[in-house]
Coordinates of C-alpha atoms in Angstrom, one line a residue:
M407 CA 0.0 0.0 0.0
A408 CA 1.3 3.4 -0.9
S409 CA 2.2 5.7 1.9
S410 CA -0.1 8.7 2.4
R411 CA 0.1 12.2 3.9
H412 CA -2.8 13.7 5.7
G413 CA -3.7 16.5 8.0
M414 CA -6.5 18.5 9.5
I415 CA -7.5 21.8 7.9
V416 CA -9.9 24.5 9.0
L417 CA -12.3 25.6 6.4
S418 CA -12.0 29.3 6.1
V419 CA -10.6 30.9 2.9
I420 CA -7.5 33.1 2.9
L421 CA -8.6 36.1 0.8
L422 CA -6.4 36.2 -2.3
A423 CA -8.7 37.8 -4.9
V424 CA -11.7 40.1 -5.2
V425 CA -14.9 38.1 -5.8
V426 CA -18.0 39.6 -7.5
A427 CA -21.2 38.7 -5.7
I428 CA -24.0 37.2 -7.7
G429 CA -27.4 38.4 -6.7
Q430 CA -30.4 36.2 -5.6
P431 CA -33.7 37.1 -4.1
G432 CA -33.6 36.6 -0.3
R433 CA -36.2 35.1 2.0
A434 CA -37.7 37.2 4.8
A435 CA -40.6 37.3 7.2
A436 CA -43.2 39.7 8.6
N437 CA -42.3 41.6 11.7
D438 CA -44.9 39.7 13.7
P439 CA -46.4 36.3 13.0
T440 CA -49.8 36.7 11.2
T441 CA -52.0 34.2 9.5
Y442 CA -53.7 35.6 6.4
T443 CA -56.0 34.1 3.7
L444 CA -55.2 35.3 0.2
V445 CA -58.0 33.4 -1.7
D446 CA -60.6 30.9 -0.6
A447 CA -61.1 29.0 -3.9
A448 CA -59.1 27.8 -6.9
G449 CA -58.5 30.1 -9.8
S450 CA -56.9 33.5 -10.2
A451 CA -57.8 36.8 -8.5
F452 CA -56.6 40.3 -7.7
V453 CA -56.2 40.6 -4.0
S454 CA -55.8 43.8 -1.9
W455 CA -53.3 43.0 0.8
Q456 CA -54.9 43.5 4.2
G457 CA -52.4 41.6 6.3
G458 CA -50.7 44.8 7.7
D459 CA -47.3 46.2 7.1
A460 CA -44.6 43.5 6.7
T461 CA -40.9 43.9 6.2
S462 CA -41.2 41.0 3.8
A463 CA -43.7 38.2 3.0
V464 CA -42.5 34.7 2.4
F465 CA -44.4 32.6 0.0
E466 CA -42.8 29.2 0.3
N467 CA -44.2 25.7 0.6
V468 CA -47.7 27.3 0.5
P469 CA -50.4 24.7 -0.3
N470 CA -52.4 25.3 -3.6
L471 CA -50.3 28.4 -4.5
D472 CA -49.2 28.4 -8.2
A473 CA -48.1 32.0 -8.6
V474 CA -48.2 35.3 -6.9
W475 CA -47.4 38.7 -8.3
K476 CA -47.2 42.2 -6.9
W477 CA -47.9 45.5 -8.7
Q478 CA -45.0 47.8 -8.1
D479 CA -43.4 50.7 -10.0
D480 CA -46.1 50.4 -12.8
A481 CA -45.3 46.7 -13.4
W482 CA -46.1 43.2 -12.1
H483 CA -43.2 41.6 -10.2
A484 CA -42.8 37.9 -9.3
Y485 CA -39.8 36.3 -7.7
V486 CA -39.8 32.7 -9.0
S487 CA -36.8 30.6 -8.0
D488 CA -37.9 27.3 -9.5
P489 CA -40.5 27.5 -12.3
E490 CA -40.3 23.8 -12.9
A491 CA -41.9 23.2 -9.5
P492 CA -44.7 25.8 -9.0
S493 CA -45.9 24.2 -5.7
R494 CA -42.5 25.2 -4.3
L495 CA -42.8 28.8 -5.6
K496 CA -40.9 31.3 -3.5
A497 CA -41.3 35.0 -3.5
D498 CA -40.4 37.9 -1.1
Y499 CA -42.1 41.2 -0.9
A500 CA -42.1 44.2 1.4
L501 CA -45.9 44.6 1.9
S502 CA -48.1 47.4 3.1
T503 CA -51.8 47.5 3.6
G504 CA -53.6 48.0 0.3
D505 CA -50.8 46.6 -1.9
V506 CA -52.3 44.8 -4.9
L507 CA -51.4 41.1 -5.5
F508 CA -52.4 38.8 -8.3
V509 CA -52.7 35.2 -7.1
V510 CA -53.1 32.0 -9.2
S511 CA -54.0 29.0 -7.2
S512 CA -55.4 25.4 -7.4
G513 CA -57.4 25.9 -4.2
P514 CA -57.6 28.1 -1.1
V515 CA -54.4 29.8 -0.1
T516 CA -53.6 30.6 3.6
L517 CA -50.2 31.6 4.8
T518 CA -48.5 32.5 8.0
L519 CA -46.0 35.4 8.0
G520 CA -43.4 35.9 10.7
A521 CA -41.1 33.6 12.5
E522 CA -41.5 30.6 10.3
V523 CA -41.2 27.2 11.9
P524 CA -39.4 24.8 9.7
P525 CA -41.3 21.6 8.9
V526 CA -40.8 18.5 11.1
G527 CA -41.2 14.9 10.4
D528 CA -40.8 13.5 6.8
C529 CA -39.2 16.2 4.6
A530 CA -37.6 16.2 1.2
F531 CA -34.0 17.4 1.3
V532 CA -35.0 20.5 -0.7
D533 CA -37.3 21.6 2.2
G534 CA -34.4 21.9 4.5
A535 CA -32.0 23.4 1.9
D536 CA -34.6 26.1 1.0
L537 CA -34.9 27.2 4.7
V538 CA -31.2 27.1 5.5
L539 CA -29.8 28.7 2.4
A540 CA -31.9 31.8 2.8
S541 CA -30.5 32.5 6.3
T542 CA -26.8 31.7 5.6
A543 CA -24.3 34.4 4.8
Q544 CA -20.7 34.8 3.8
V545 CA -18.3 36.1 6.4
E546 CA -15.6 38.4 5.2
T547 CA -12.6 39.7 7.2
P548 CA -9.3 41.3 5.9
D549 CA -7.8 37.8 6.3
G550 CA -10.3 35.7 4.4
T551 CA -13.8 34.3 4.3
G552 CA -16.1 31.8 6.0
T553 CA -19.8 31.2 6.6
A554 CA -22.3 32.2 9.3
F555 CA -26.0 31.5 9.8
Y556 CA -28.8 33.4 11.6
I557 CA -30.4 32.1 14.8
G558 CA -32.6 35.1 15.6
D559 CA -32.4 38.2 17.8
D560 CA -29.7 39.6 15.5
E561 CA -27.4 36.7 16.4
W562 CA -25.3 34.7 14.0
I563 CA -23.1 31.7 14.6
T564 CA -19.8 31.0 12.8
A565 CA -16.5 29.2 13.6
A566 CA -14.1 31.0 15.9
H567 CA -11.1 30.7 13.5
V568 CA -13.1 32.5 10.8
V569 CA -13.0 35.8 12.8
E570 CA -9.8 35.2 14.7
G571 CA -8.1 38.5 15.5
H572 CA -11.0 40.6 14.5
D573 CA -13.7 42.5 16.4
A574 CA -16.0 42.9 13.4
A575 CA -16.7 41.2 10.1
R576 CA -18.8 41.7 7.0
L577 CA -21.9 39.5 6.3
R578 CA -22.9 39.3 2.6
T579 CA -25.4 37.5 0.5
G580 CA -26.9 38.4 -2.9
T581 CA -29.5 40.6 -1.2
F582 CA -27.7 42.3 1.7
D583 CA -24.3 43.5 2.9
R584 CA -24.1 44.1 6.7
T585 CA -21.5 44.7 9.3
A586 CA -21.3 42.3 12.2
T587 CA -19.6 42.7 15.6
V588 CA -17.9 39.7 17.2
V589 CA -19.7 39.3 20.5
G590 CA -17.9 36.2 21.8
R591 CA -15.4 33.7 20.6
D592 CA -14.6 30.2 22.1
D593 CA -11.4 28.9 20.6
A594 CA -11.6 25.6 22.5
A595 CA -14.9 24.8 20.8
D596 CA -14.1 26.8 17.6
L597 CA -17.4 28.7 17.9
A598 CA -18.1 32.4 17.6
L599 CA -21.2 34.6 18.0
L600 CA -21.7 37.6 15.8
R601 CA -24.3 40.4 16.1
A602 CA -25.8 41.9 13.0
S603 CA -29.2 42.9 11.8
G604 CA -31.5 40.0 11.0
E605 CA -34.1 42.1 9.3
G606 CA -36.0 40.2 6.7
L607 CA -34.6 36.8 7.8
N608 CA -36.1 33.7 9.4
A609 CA -34.2 32.3 12.4
L610 CA -32.9 28.8 11.9
R611 CA -33.9 26.4 14.7
F612 CA -31.7 23.8 16.3
G613 CA -32.6 20.1 15.9
D614 CA -32.6 17.2 18.2
H615 CA -29.1 15.8 18.7
D616 CA -30.4 12.6 20.5
A617 CA -32.6 11.8 17.5
L618 CA -29.7 11.7 15.1
R619 CA -28.9 8.4 13.6
V620 CA -25.6 7.4 12.0
G621 CA -26.2 6.9 8.3
E622 CA -28.9 9.6 7.9
T623 CA -28.7 12.3 5.3
L624 CA -27.4 15.8 6.3
G625 CA -26.9 19.0 4.3
L626 CA -24.1 21.5 4.5
A627 CA -24.6 25.1 3.5
G628 CA -22.0 27.7 3.0
Y629 CA -19.6 29.7 0.8
P630 CA -16.7 27.4 -0.3
V631 CA -13.8 28.8 -2.3
T632 CA -15.1 31.1 -5.1
V633 CA -18.8 30.9 -4.3
A634 CA -20.4 34.3 -3.6
G635 CA -23.9 35.8 -3.7
S636 CA -26.1 33.0 -2.6
A637 CA -24.8 30.1 -0.5
S638 CA -24.3 26.7 -2.0
V639 CA -25.3 23.3 -0.5
T640 CA -23.9 19.8 -0.4
R641 CA -25.2 16.6 0.9
G642 CA -23.8 13.6 2.8
L643 CA -24.2 11.1 5.6
L644 CA -23.7 11.4 9.3
S645 CA -20.7 9.1 9.5
K646 CA -20.1 9.1 13.3
V647 CA -20.6 11.0 16.5
V648 CA -17.3 11.7 18.3
K649 CA -16.6 13.1 21.8
A650 CA -13.2 14.5 22.3
G651 CA -11.6 17.2 24.5
G652 CA -14.9 17.9 26.2
N653 CA -16.6 18.7 22.9
T654 CA -19.1 16.7 20.8
Y655 CA -18.5 16.5 17.0
L656 CA -20.4 15.1 14.0
Q657 CA -18.3 13.4 11.3
T658 CA -19.8 13.7 7.8
D659 CA -18.8 12.9 4.2
A660 CA -20.7 15.9 2.9
A661 CA -18.3 17.9 0.6
A662 CA -16.7 20.6 2.7
N663 CA -14.1 23.1 1.4
P664 CA -12.2 26.2 2.5
G665 CA -14.9 28.8 3.1
N666 CA -17.4 26.4 4.6
S667 CA -16.2 27.0 8.1
G668 CA -19.0 28.2 10.3
G669 CA -21.7 26.9 8.0
P670 CA -24.7 24.9 9.3
L671 CA -25.0 21.2 9.1
F672 CA -28.7 20.5 8.9
T673 CA -31.4 17.8 8.6
D674 CA -33.8 17.3 5.7
C675 CA -36.3 19.5 7.6
G676 CA -33.9 22.4 7.9
A677 CA -33.0 22.0 11.6
V678 CA -29.4 22.8 12.4
V679 CA -27.4 20.0 14.1
G680 CA -23.8 21.2 13.8
V681 CA -21.4 24.0 12.8
V682 CA -18.8 22.9 10.3
V683 CA -15.2 23.6 11.5
A684 CA -12.7 21.3 9.8
K685 CA -11.9 18.4 7.4
I686 CA -9.1 15.9 7.1
V687 CA -7.2 16.0 3.8
G688 CA -4.6 13.7 2.3
E689 CA -3.6 11.7 -0.7
A690 CA -5.7 8.7 0.3
I691 CA -8.3 10.5 2.4
E692 CA -11.8 11.5 1.2
G693 CA -15.0 12.5 2.8
I694 CA -14.1 13.3 6.4
A695 CA -15.4 16.6 7.7
W696 CA -16.2 17.6 11.2
A697 CA -18.9 19.8 12.7
V698 CA -19.3 21.0 16.3
A699 CA -22.5 19.2 17.5
L700 CA -25.5 20.7 19.4
P701 CA -24.5 19.6 23.0
T702 CA -21.4 21.7 22.7
I703 CA -23.1 24.6 20.9
T704 CA -25.9 24.9 23.4
D705 CA -23.4 24.5 26.3
R706 CA -21.2 27.4 25.0
L707 CA -23.9 29.8 23.8
P708 CA -24.6 31.5 27.2
A709 CA -20.9 32.4 27.6
L710 CA -20.6 33.5 24.0
R711 CA -23.6 35.9 24.4
T712 CA -21.9 37.6 27.4
G713 CA -18.5 37.6 25.8
E714 CA -17.1 36.0 29.0
V715 CA -15.6 33.0 27.3
D716 CA -12.4 31.9 29.0
S717 CA -9.5 32.8 26.7
S718 CA -6.9 30.7 28.4
L719 CA -5.2 27.8 26.7
F720 CA -7.2 25.2 28.7
T721 CA -10.8 25.1 29.8
I722 CA -12.0 22.6 32.4
T723 CA -15.5 21.6 31.4
A724 CA -16.3 19.0 34.0
F725 CA -14.9 17.3 37.1
C726 CA -16.6 14.3 38.8
N727 CA -16.1 10.9 40.3
A728 CA -15.1 8.2 37.8
V729 CA -17.5 5.5 36.9
W730 CA -17.1 2.0 38.4
A731 CA -17.6 -0.6 35.6
E732 CA -16.1 -3.9 34.6
N733 CA -14.2 -4.0 37.9
Q734 CA -12.3 -0.8 37.4
Y735 CA -12.8 3.0 37.3
Q736 CA -13.6 4.4 33.9
R737 CA -14.2 7.8 32.4
H738 CA -17.6 9.1 31.6
D739 CA -18.7 9.0 28.0
S740 CA -18.8 12.8 27.7
A741 CA -18.1 16.0 29.5
E742 CA -21.8 16.5 29.8
A743 CA -22.3 13.2 31.6
C744 CA -19.4 14.0 34.0
K745 CA -20.7 17.5 34.7
A746 CA -24.2 16.0 35.5
A747 CA -22.6 13.3 37.7
G748 CA -20.7 16.0 39.7
A749 CA -23.6 18.4 40.1
D750 CA -24.5 17.0 43.6
G751 CA -20.9 16.9 44.8
L752 CA -18.0 14.4 44.7
Y753 CA -17.3 11.6 47.1
K754 CA -13.9 12.0 48.9
G755 CA -12.8 8.4 48.5
E756 CA -13.6 7.8 44.9
A757 CA -11.4 8.0 41.8
W758 CA -11.9 11.2 39.7
D759 CA -12.6 12.1 36.1
I760 CA -11.7 15.5 34.6
W761 CA -12.5 16.9 31.2
V762 CA -10.2 19.6 29.8
T763 CA -10.1 21.2 26.3
G764 CA -6.8 22.1 24.8
V765 CA -4.5 19.3 26.3
E766 CA -1.8 17.9 24.0
N767 CA -0.2 15.3 26.3
W768 CA -2.0 14.3 29.5
N769 CA 1.3 13.0 31.0
H770 CA 2.6 16.5 31.1
V771 CA -0.5 18.0 32.9
R772 CA -0.3 19.2 36.5
Y773 CA -3.2 20.0 38.7
S774 CA -3.7 22.5 41.6
I775 CA -6.4 22.3 44.2
N776 CA -7.5 25.6 45.8
G777 CA -4.4 27.4 44.4
G778 CA -2.0 25.0 46.1
R779 CA 1.1 23.2 44.9
A780 CA 1.0 21.6 41.4
T781 CA 0.7 17.9 41.5
P782 CA 0.6 15.1 38.9
A783 CA -2.6 13.1 38.5
G784 CA -1.5 10.2 40.6
K785 CA -1.0 12.4 43.6
L786 CA -4.3 14.3 43.4
R787 CA -6.4 12.8 46.2
L788 CA -9.9 13.8 46.9
R789 CA -9.9 12.1 50.3
D790 CA -7.5 14.8 51.6
L791 CA -10.2 17.5 51.0
D792 CA -12.7 18.7 53.6
P793 CA -16.4 18.7 52.7
G794 CA -17.4 21.9 51.0
E795 CA -16.5 24.0 47.9
H796 CA -13.1 23.8 46.2
T797 CA -11.4 24.8 43.0
I798 CA -9.2 23.0 40.5
E799 CA -6.9 24.4 37.8
V800 CA -4.7 22.7 35.2
R801 CA -1.6 23.6 33.2
E802 CA 0.7 21.7 30.8
L803 CA 4.4 21.5 30.1
R804 CA 5.0 22.3 26.4
D805 CA 8.4 22.6 24.8
G806 CA 10.0 22.9 28.2
E807 CA 7.8 25.7 29.4
W808 CA 4.7 25.6 31.7
S809 CA 1.6 27.2 30.3
D810 CA -0.6 29.6 32.4
W811 CA -3.1 28.0 34.7
S812 CA -6.6 27.5 33.4
A813 CA -9.5 29.4 34.9
P814 CA -10.5 27.8 38.2
Y815 CA -13.3 25.2 38.0
T816 CA -15.4 25.0 41.2
F817 CA -16.6 21.7 42.6
T818 CA -18.0 20.5 45.9
I819 CA -16.9 17.6 48.2
R820 CA -19.8 15.8 50.0
P821 CA -19.7 15.2 53.7
S822 CA -18.5 11.7 54.7
D823 CA -21.3 9.2 54.6
A824 CA -21.1 6.3 57.0
T825 CA -23.9 4.5 55.3
R826 CA -22.0 4.1 52.1
P827 CA -20.1 0.8 52.2
L828 CA -16.7 0.0 50.6
R829 CA -16.3 -2.3 47.7
I830 CA -13.5 -4.9 47.5
T831 CA -12.6 -5.1 43.9
G832 CA -9.6 -7.4 43.9
I833 CA -7.2 -9.3 46.1
C834 CA -3.8 -10.4 45.0
N835 CA -0.1 -10.8 45.9
A836 CA 2.4 -8.0 45.6
E837 CA 5.5 -8.7 43.6
W838 CA 9.0 -8.1 45.0
V839 CA 11.2 -6.1 42.6
P840 CA 14.9 -6.1 43.6
G841 CA 16.2 -2.6 44.2
Y842 CA 12.6 -1.2 44.2
G843 CA 10.5 -3.0 46.8
W844 CA 7.0 -4.3 46.7
D845 CA 5.1 -3.6 43.5
F846 CA 1.3 -3.8 43.3
P847 CA -0.8 -4.3 40.2
G848 CA -1.9 -1.1 38.6
T849 CA -5.7 -1.5 38.5
A850 CA -8.3 -3.4 40.3
N851 CA -8.8 -5.5 37.2
D852 CA -5.1 -6.3 37.1
C853 CA -5.3 -7.4 40.7
E854 CA -8.3 -9.5 40.1
V855 CA -6.6 -11.2 37.2
A856 CA -3.4 -11.7 39.1
G857 CA -5.3 -13.2 42.1
A858 CA -7.5 -15.5 40.0
A859 CA -4.9 -18.4 40.2
G860 CA -4.9 -18.2 44.0
L861 CA -2.8 -16.1 46.5
I862 CA 0.6 -17.4 47.7
T863 CA 0.8 -17.5 51.5
G864 CA 3.6 -18.2 53.9
G865 CA 7.0 -16.7 54.1
S866 CA 7.2 -13.0 53.7
R867 CA 4.5 -12.7 51.0
H868 CA 2.6 -9.4 50.9
W869 CA -0.9 -9.1 49.7
I870 CA -3.3 -6.2 48.8
A871 CA -7.0 -5.8 48.8
V872 CA -8.1 -3.2 46.3
L873 CA -10.9 -1.1 47.7
A874 CA -13.3 1.4 46.1
G875 CA -14.8 4.3 48.1
V876 CA -12.1 4.6 50.8
E877 CA -11.7 8.1 52.3
D878 CA -8.8 7.3 54.7
F879 CA -7.0 4.0 54.5
G880 CA -5.6 4.5 58.0
R881 CA -9.2 4.0 59.3
V882 CA -9.9 0.8 57.4
V883 CA -10.2 -2.7 59.1
Y884 CA -10.6 -6.1 57.6
R885 CA -11.8 -9.5 58.6
I886 CA -11.2 -12.9 57.0
D887 CA -13.8 -15.6 57.1
G888 CA -15.9 -13.6 59.4
G889 CA -13.2 -13.5 62.1
A890 CA -11.9 -10.7 64.4
P891 CA -11.3 -7.3 62.7
F892 CA -7.7 -6.3 62.1
S893 CA -5.7 -3.5 60.4
F894 CA -2.2 -3.5 59.0
A895 CA -0.8 -1.6 61.9
T896 CA 1.5 -4.4 63.1
P897 CA 3.5 -7.3 61.5
E898 CA 1.1 -9.7 63.4
D899 CA -1.7 -8.6 61.0
F900 CA 0.3 -9.9 58.0
N901 CA 1.1 -13.1 59.9
G902 CA -2.6 -13.8 60.2
F903 CA -2.9 -13.8 56.4
R904 CA 0.3 -15.8 55.9
A905 CA -1.0 -18.6 58.2
L906 CA -4.2 -19.2 56.1
A907 CA -4.6 -22.8 55.0
P908 CA -4.8 -23.4 51.2
G909 CA -8.3 -23.2 49.9
E910 CA -11.2 -20.8 49.6
H911 CA -11.7 -17.8 52.0
T912 CA -13.6 -14.5 52.2
V913 CA -12.4 -11.0 53.1
E914 CA -14.5 -8.0 54.1
A915 CA -13.6 -4.4 54.9
R916 CA -15.1 -1.3 56.6
E917 CA -14.0 2.2 57.4
Q918 CA -14.5 4.6 60.3
R919 CA -16.0 7.9 59.1
R920 CA -16.7 10.8 61.5
G921 CA -16.8 8.5 64.4
E922 CA -19.1 5.9 62.8
W923 CA -18.3 2.6 61.1
T924 CA -19.5 1.9 57.6
P925 CA -21.3 -1.4 57.1
W926 CA -19.0 -4.3 56.2
S927 CA -18.5 -4.6 52.5
A928 CA -19.9 -7.6 50.6
P929 CA -17.6 -10.6 51.1
Y930 CA -15.0 -11.0 48.4
T931 CA -14.0 -14.7 47.8
F932 CA -10.4 -15.7 47.1
T933 CA -8.3 -18.8 47.3
T934 CA -4.9 -19.4 48.8
R935 CA -2.2 -21.8 47.8
R936 CA 1.3 -22.7 48.8
R937 CA 4.2 -21.8 46.6

């Protein structure tokens, strides 16, 4: 197989030439939602508009409507975008009470003006494309171009790298040219919020992330390379949902090119489900583009609106206790799941899970609790913290230099709970390493596997019981086969284990917390054998 080269590129365009815009009628809506009947029977008729003043009227997907014209400047005007499909006729007008329309219909025509709600349920791809294209604009800065889309209240979403280094940008389509201010930029999520007039536009709505299915069709709208005037659209599949660095992404094979960055990824019904930010390119790579998904978009929007997005290299998005599964601690599936798990506070004795954006090498990360000394992950112990509120920060060693600390992330430690029992997750022998000392298996699962063949007793063998939920190992006691409790305070405690006869035994553990003993853990069965 031939070798290949590949890499990740962001999809903004470096501006190298002047591009002439190509005009196209835009879509718009009335200032206030209004339902209005044009005609009540099939045929053609002159209609005196009585629906009130409207910035613009949108005639799109209107049942029975074949044609609509407006008398203006001593002539009839119609804005027909697809004469081959009259049932999908589209036209935009600024209307005032008394304006004369000429309507051709195959039945009664009723339309609602205002904040149009995109269709839901079964839709043709053109339904979604029509809605999205009309509310998508090209973003121009002195450095290049990208794409943005309108979400209402004069707010536009684009990718952060499209407007990097700029406080303002230009929004252009075939029907308008507006100046936008950059309200907030989140480099970690590659999202930015712009503010510019949304006059005459319908706000695009967000879809349902949980309802997405791998393999379904998605559209991508934007302004790739030399496209100007009206946005273009491509179509592809949802290839995969990926969670990385505290963000959620959608992978798609829809054609994406420089200039598409910041454009909406949408469903057949026109609901936005992602913001396109990057693609992978290479000699043997095709059809891998990435969009920031709704969970990340909705999570970051509040901070984008206030402009208070953390601009440090790292952002801690979640901190919580790890999940116990398959006889070991594991990370949560997403930052959102971790954040929800930590909302009620963390247990002191459990392993922890942290989600941070911007990290390159986790082995080079250090942590600080309450502004204290930087420590590596293996030395960060929750059981050393008092109940109450605390903060955690992170930084990373890069090219021999330490980065600045991240913004503090606040979390809460729960009070000790004497009703919460420990869990024994493995029991095994420690191994003697010359020049080092006793070495214990790295995880509970490693210990369980190592002890499955039976523990060696006698001599000076050491053993370890791996416990989950411990807050202070100095307050833990054990009992074997239901016997008298013991700790490991004296050599005699080890002798009791070494004297066990070969065969099957049980071990239990409990801990003293705030003067109270937890219940005994469930018995853990193990076997012993002679060397």
